[in-house]
Short mmCIF file of C-alpha atoms in Angstrom, two decimals:
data_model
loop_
_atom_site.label_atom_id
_atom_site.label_comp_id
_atom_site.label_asym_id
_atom_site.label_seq_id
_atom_site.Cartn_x
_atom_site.Cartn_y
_atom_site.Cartn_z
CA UNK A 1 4.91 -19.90 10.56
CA UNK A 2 1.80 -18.14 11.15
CA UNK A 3 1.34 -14.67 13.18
CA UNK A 4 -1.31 -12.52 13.66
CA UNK A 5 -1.26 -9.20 11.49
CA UNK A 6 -2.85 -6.00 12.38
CA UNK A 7 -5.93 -7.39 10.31
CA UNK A 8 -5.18 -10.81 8.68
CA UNK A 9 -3.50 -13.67 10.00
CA UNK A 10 0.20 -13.87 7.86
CA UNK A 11 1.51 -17.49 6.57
CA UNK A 12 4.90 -17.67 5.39
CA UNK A 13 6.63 -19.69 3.43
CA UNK A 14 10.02 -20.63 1.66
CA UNK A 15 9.53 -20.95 -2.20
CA UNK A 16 9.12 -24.38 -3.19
CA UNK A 17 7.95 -25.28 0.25
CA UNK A 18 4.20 -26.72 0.50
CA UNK A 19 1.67 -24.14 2.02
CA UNK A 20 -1.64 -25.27 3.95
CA UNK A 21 -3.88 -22.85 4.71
CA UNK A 22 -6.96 -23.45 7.25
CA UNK A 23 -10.46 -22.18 7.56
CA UNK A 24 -13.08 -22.83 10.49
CA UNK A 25 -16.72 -22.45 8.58
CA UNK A 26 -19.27 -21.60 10.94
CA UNK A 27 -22.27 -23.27 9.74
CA UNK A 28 -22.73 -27.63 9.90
CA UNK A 29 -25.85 -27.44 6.71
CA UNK A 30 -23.26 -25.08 4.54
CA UNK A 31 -22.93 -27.82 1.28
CA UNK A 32 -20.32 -26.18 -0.70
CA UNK A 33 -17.21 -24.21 -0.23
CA UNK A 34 -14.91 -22.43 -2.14
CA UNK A 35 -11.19 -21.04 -2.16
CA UNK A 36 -10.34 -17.53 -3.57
CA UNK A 37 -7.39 -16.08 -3.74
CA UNK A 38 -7.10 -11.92 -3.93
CA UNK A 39 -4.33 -10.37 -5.19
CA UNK A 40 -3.95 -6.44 -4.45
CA UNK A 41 -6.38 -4.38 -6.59
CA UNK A 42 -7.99 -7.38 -7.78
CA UNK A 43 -10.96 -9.23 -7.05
CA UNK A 44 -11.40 -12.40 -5.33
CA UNK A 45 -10.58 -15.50 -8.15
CA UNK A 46 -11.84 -18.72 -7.78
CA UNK A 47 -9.23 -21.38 -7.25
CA UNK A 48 -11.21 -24.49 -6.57
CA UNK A 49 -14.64 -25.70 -4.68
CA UNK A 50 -15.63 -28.91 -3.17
CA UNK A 51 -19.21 -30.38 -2.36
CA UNK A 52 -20.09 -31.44 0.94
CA UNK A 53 -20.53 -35.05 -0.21
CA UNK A 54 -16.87 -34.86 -0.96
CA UNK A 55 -13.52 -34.77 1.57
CA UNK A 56 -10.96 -34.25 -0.79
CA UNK A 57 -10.70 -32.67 -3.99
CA UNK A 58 -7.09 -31.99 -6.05
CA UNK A 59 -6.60 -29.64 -8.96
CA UNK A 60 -3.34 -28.30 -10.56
CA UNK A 61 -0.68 -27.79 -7.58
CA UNK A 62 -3.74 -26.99 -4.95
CA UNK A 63 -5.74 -29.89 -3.26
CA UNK A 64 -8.60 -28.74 -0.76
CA UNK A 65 -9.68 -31.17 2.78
CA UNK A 66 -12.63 -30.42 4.36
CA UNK A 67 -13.45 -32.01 7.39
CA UNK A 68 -17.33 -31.65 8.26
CA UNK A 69 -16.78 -33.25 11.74
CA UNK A 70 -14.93 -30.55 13.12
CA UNK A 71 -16.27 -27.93 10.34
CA UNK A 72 -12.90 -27.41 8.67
CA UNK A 73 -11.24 -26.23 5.31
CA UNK A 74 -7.84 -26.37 4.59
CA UNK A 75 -6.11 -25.57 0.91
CA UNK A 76 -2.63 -27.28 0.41
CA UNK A 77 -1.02 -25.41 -2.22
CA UNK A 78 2.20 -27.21 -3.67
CA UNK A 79 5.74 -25.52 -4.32
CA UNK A 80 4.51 -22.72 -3.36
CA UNK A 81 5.98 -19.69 -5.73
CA UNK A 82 6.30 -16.21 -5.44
CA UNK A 83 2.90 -15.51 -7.59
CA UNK A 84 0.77 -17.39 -4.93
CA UNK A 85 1.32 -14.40 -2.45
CA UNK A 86 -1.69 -13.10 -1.96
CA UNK A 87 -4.58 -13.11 0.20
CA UNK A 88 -6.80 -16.54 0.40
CA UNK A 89 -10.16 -16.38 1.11
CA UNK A 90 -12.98 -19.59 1.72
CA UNK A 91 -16.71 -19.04 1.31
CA UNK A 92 -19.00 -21.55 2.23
CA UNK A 93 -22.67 -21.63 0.68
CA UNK A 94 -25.87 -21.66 3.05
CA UNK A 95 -28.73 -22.79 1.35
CA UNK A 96 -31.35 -21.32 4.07
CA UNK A 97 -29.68 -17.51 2.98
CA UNK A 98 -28.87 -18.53 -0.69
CA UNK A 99 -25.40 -16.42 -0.49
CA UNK A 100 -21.93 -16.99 0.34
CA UNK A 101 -20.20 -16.65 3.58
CA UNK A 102 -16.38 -15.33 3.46
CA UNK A 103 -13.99 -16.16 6.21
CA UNK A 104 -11.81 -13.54 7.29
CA UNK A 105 -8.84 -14.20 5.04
CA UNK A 106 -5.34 -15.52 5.40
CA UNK A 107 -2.10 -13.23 3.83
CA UNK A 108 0.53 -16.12 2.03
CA UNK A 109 3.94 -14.47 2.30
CA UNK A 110 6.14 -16.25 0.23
CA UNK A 111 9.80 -15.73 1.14
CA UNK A 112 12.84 -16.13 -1.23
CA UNK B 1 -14.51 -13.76 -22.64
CA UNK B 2 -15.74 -10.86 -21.13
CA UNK B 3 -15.93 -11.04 -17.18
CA UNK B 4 -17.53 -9.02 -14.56
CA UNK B 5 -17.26 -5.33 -14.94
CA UNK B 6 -17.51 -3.13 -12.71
CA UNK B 7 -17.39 0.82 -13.05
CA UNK B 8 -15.77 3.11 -11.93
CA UNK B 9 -12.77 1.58 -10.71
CA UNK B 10 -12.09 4.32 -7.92
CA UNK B 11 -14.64 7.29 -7.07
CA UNK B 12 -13.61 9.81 -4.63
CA UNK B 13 -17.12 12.01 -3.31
CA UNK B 14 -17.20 14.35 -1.00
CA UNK B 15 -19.66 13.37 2.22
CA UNK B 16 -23.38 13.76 2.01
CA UNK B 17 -23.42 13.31 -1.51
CA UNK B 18 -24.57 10.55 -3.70
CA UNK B 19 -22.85 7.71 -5.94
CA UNK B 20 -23.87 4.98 -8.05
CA UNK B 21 -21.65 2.20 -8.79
CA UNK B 22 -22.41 -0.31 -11.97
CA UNK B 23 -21.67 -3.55 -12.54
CA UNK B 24 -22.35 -5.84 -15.96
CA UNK B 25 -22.01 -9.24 -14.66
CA UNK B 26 -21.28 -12.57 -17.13
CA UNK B 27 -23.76 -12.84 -20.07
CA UNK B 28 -25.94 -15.35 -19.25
CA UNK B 29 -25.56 -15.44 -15.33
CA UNK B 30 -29.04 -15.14 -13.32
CA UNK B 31 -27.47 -14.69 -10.16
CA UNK B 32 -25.57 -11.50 -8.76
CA UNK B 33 -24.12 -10.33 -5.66
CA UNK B 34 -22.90 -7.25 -3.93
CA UNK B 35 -20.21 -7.03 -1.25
CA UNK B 36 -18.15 -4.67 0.61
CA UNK B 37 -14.61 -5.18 1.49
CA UNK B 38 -12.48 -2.88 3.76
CA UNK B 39 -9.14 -1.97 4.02
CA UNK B 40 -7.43 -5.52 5.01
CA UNK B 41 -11.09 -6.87 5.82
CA UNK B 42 -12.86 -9.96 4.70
CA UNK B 43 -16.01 -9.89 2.38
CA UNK B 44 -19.71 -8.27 3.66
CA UNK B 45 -22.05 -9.73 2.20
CA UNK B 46 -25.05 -6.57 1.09
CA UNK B 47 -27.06 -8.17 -1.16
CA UNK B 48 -28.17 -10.67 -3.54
CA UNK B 49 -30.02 -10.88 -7.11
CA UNK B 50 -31.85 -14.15 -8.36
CA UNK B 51 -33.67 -14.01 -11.62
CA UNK B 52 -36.64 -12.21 -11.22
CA UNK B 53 -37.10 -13.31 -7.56
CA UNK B 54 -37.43 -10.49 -5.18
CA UNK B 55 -33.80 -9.65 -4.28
CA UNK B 56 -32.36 -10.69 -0.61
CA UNK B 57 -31.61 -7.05 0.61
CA UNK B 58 -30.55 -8.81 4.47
CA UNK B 59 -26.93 -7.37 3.88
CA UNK B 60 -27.74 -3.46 3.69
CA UNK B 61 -26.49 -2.07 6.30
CA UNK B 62 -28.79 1.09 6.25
CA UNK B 63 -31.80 2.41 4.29
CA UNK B 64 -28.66 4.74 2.69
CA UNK B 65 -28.10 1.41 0.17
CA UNK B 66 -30.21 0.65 -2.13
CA UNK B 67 -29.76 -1.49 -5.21
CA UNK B 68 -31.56 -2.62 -8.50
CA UNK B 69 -30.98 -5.11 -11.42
CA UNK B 70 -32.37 -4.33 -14.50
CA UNK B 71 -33.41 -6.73 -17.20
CA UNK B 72 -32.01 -9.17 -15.40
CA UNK B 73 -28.51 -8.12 -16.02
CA UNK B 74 -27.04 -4.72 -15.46
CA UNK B 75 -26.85 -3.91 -11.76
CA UNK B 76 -26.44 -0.63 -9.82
CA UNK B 77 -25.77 -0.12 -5.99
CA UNK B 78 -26.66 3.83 -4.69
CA UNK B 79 -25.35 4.84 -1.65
CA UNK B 80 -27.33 8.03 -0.66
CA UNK B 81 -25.66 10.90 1.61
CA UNK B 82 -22.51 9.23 2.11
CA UNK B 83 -20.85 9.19 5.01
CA UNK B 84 -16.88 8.22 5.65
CA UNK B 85 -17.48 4.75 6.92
CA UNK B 86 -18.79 3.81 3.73
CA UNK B 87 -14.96 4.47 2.33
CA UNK B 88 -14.54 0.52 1.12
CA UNK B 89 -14.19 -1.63 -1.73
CA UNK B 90 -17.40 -2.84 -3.39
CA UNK B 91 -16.80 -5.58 -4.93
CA UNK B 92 -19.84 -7.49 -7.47
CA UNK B 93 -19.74 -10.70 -8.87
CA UNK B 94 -22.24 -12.82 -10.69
CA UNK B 95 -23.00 -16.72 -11.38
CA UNK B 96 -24.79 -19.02 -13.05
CA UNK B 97 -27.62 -19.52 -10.09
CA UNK B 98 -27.66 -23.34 -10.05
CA UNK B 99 -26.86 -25.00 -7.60
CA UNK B 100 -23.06 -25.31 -6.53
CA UNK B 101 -22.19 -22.76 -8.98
CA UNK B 102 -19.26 -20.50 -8.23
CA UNK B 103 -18.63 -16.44 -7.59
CA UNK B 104 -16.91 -14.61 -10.45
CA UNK B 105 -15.99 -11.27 -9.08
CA UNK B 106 -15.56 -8.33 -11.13
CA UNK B 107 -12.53 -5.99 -9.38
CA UNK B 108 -14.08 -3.94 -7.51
CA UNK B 109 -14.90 -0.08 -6.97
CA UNK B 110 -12.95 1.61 -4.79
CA UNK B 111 -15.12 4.28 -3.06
CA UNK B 112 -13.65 7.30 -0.97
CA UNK B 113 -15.66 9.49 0.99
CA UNK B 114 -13.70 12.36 2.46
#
């Protein structure tokens, strides 16, 4: 289940289990949004994006929802396995500031 | 092919002083971007290179940061008189500019100010 960590919310899982991992964006004109996942010593690599003109969007074992009603991102990563631990990251994209916006972060755990 | 680079990996300088941290970004990316990242943090956004626009410098946190891209390519990030809360990871990462174009980020300096 999910906890709160001294500085990132924690998600663990059982390998092979499915993972979902949500994100709250904070801005309704933010077009385009991206999952990164950070493993330690590393920089942030891109997993996969969707468009706002989009609500689903599936690559190889991920799939991202995004829900512009409620402003919501979620990445479902399937069979999860021990090199998904890491930390996941969205960004959404504000066209009025031209940059990326990175949510706070969620640590996968997965568990043997 | 080559990605982001960023140099050095870790600098350790004492407070007060200077640094300078580099980064080449992709060959053939107009757009670049500098964050900072600490310990168990998310991403700060500091500052942002378009082509030959005038960068968007909103990010800085204090006149100690400054940054330039030259040529449209190379990019360095000074931090003047240091001071410990700058201790973070500063992490660059370029793209192609277009529209709906993704991040590549390089891994990241580690700075240390003691």
């Amino acid at each position: 289940g999910e906890s709160v960590g001294l500085h990132l919310p924690t998600l663990s899982v059982q390998e092979g289990d499915n993972s979902i991992i949500n994100c709250a964006y904070s801005n309704s004109a933010s077009d385009y949004f991206i999952w990164y996942k950070q493993e330690s010593g590393k920089g942030p690599q891109f997993i996969i994006d969707i468009r706002s003109n989009m609500d689903k969007r599936q690559g190889q074992r991920v799939t991202v929802l995004l829900n512009k009603t409620v402003k919501h991102l979620s990445l479902q990563i399937a069979a999860t396995q021990p090199g998904d631990s890491a930390v996941y990251f969205c960004a959404e994209f504000t066209p009025y500031g031209q940059n990326f916006v990175f949510g706070p972060g969620t640590r996968l755990s997965v568990l043997p | 092919g080559a990605g982001v680079s960023q140099s050095p990996s870790n600098k350790v300088t004492e407070k007060g002083k200077d640094v300078e941290l580099r980064c080449d970004p992709i060959s053939g990316h107009t757009a670049l971007y500098w964050y900072r990242q600490s310990l168990g943090q998310g991403l700060e956004f500091l500052i942002y290179f378009q082509g030959n626009s005038a960068p968007d410098k909103s990010g800085l946190p204090s006149d100690r940061f400054s940054a330039e891209r030259t040529g449209g390519s190379v990019s360095t990030l000074t931090i003047q008189r240091t001071q410990q809360e700058d201790s973070a990871v500063y992490l660059c990462a370029s793209s192609l500019g277009l529209l709906n174009s993704p991040l590549h980020f390089g891994n990241g300096t580690r700075l240390t100010v003691t």
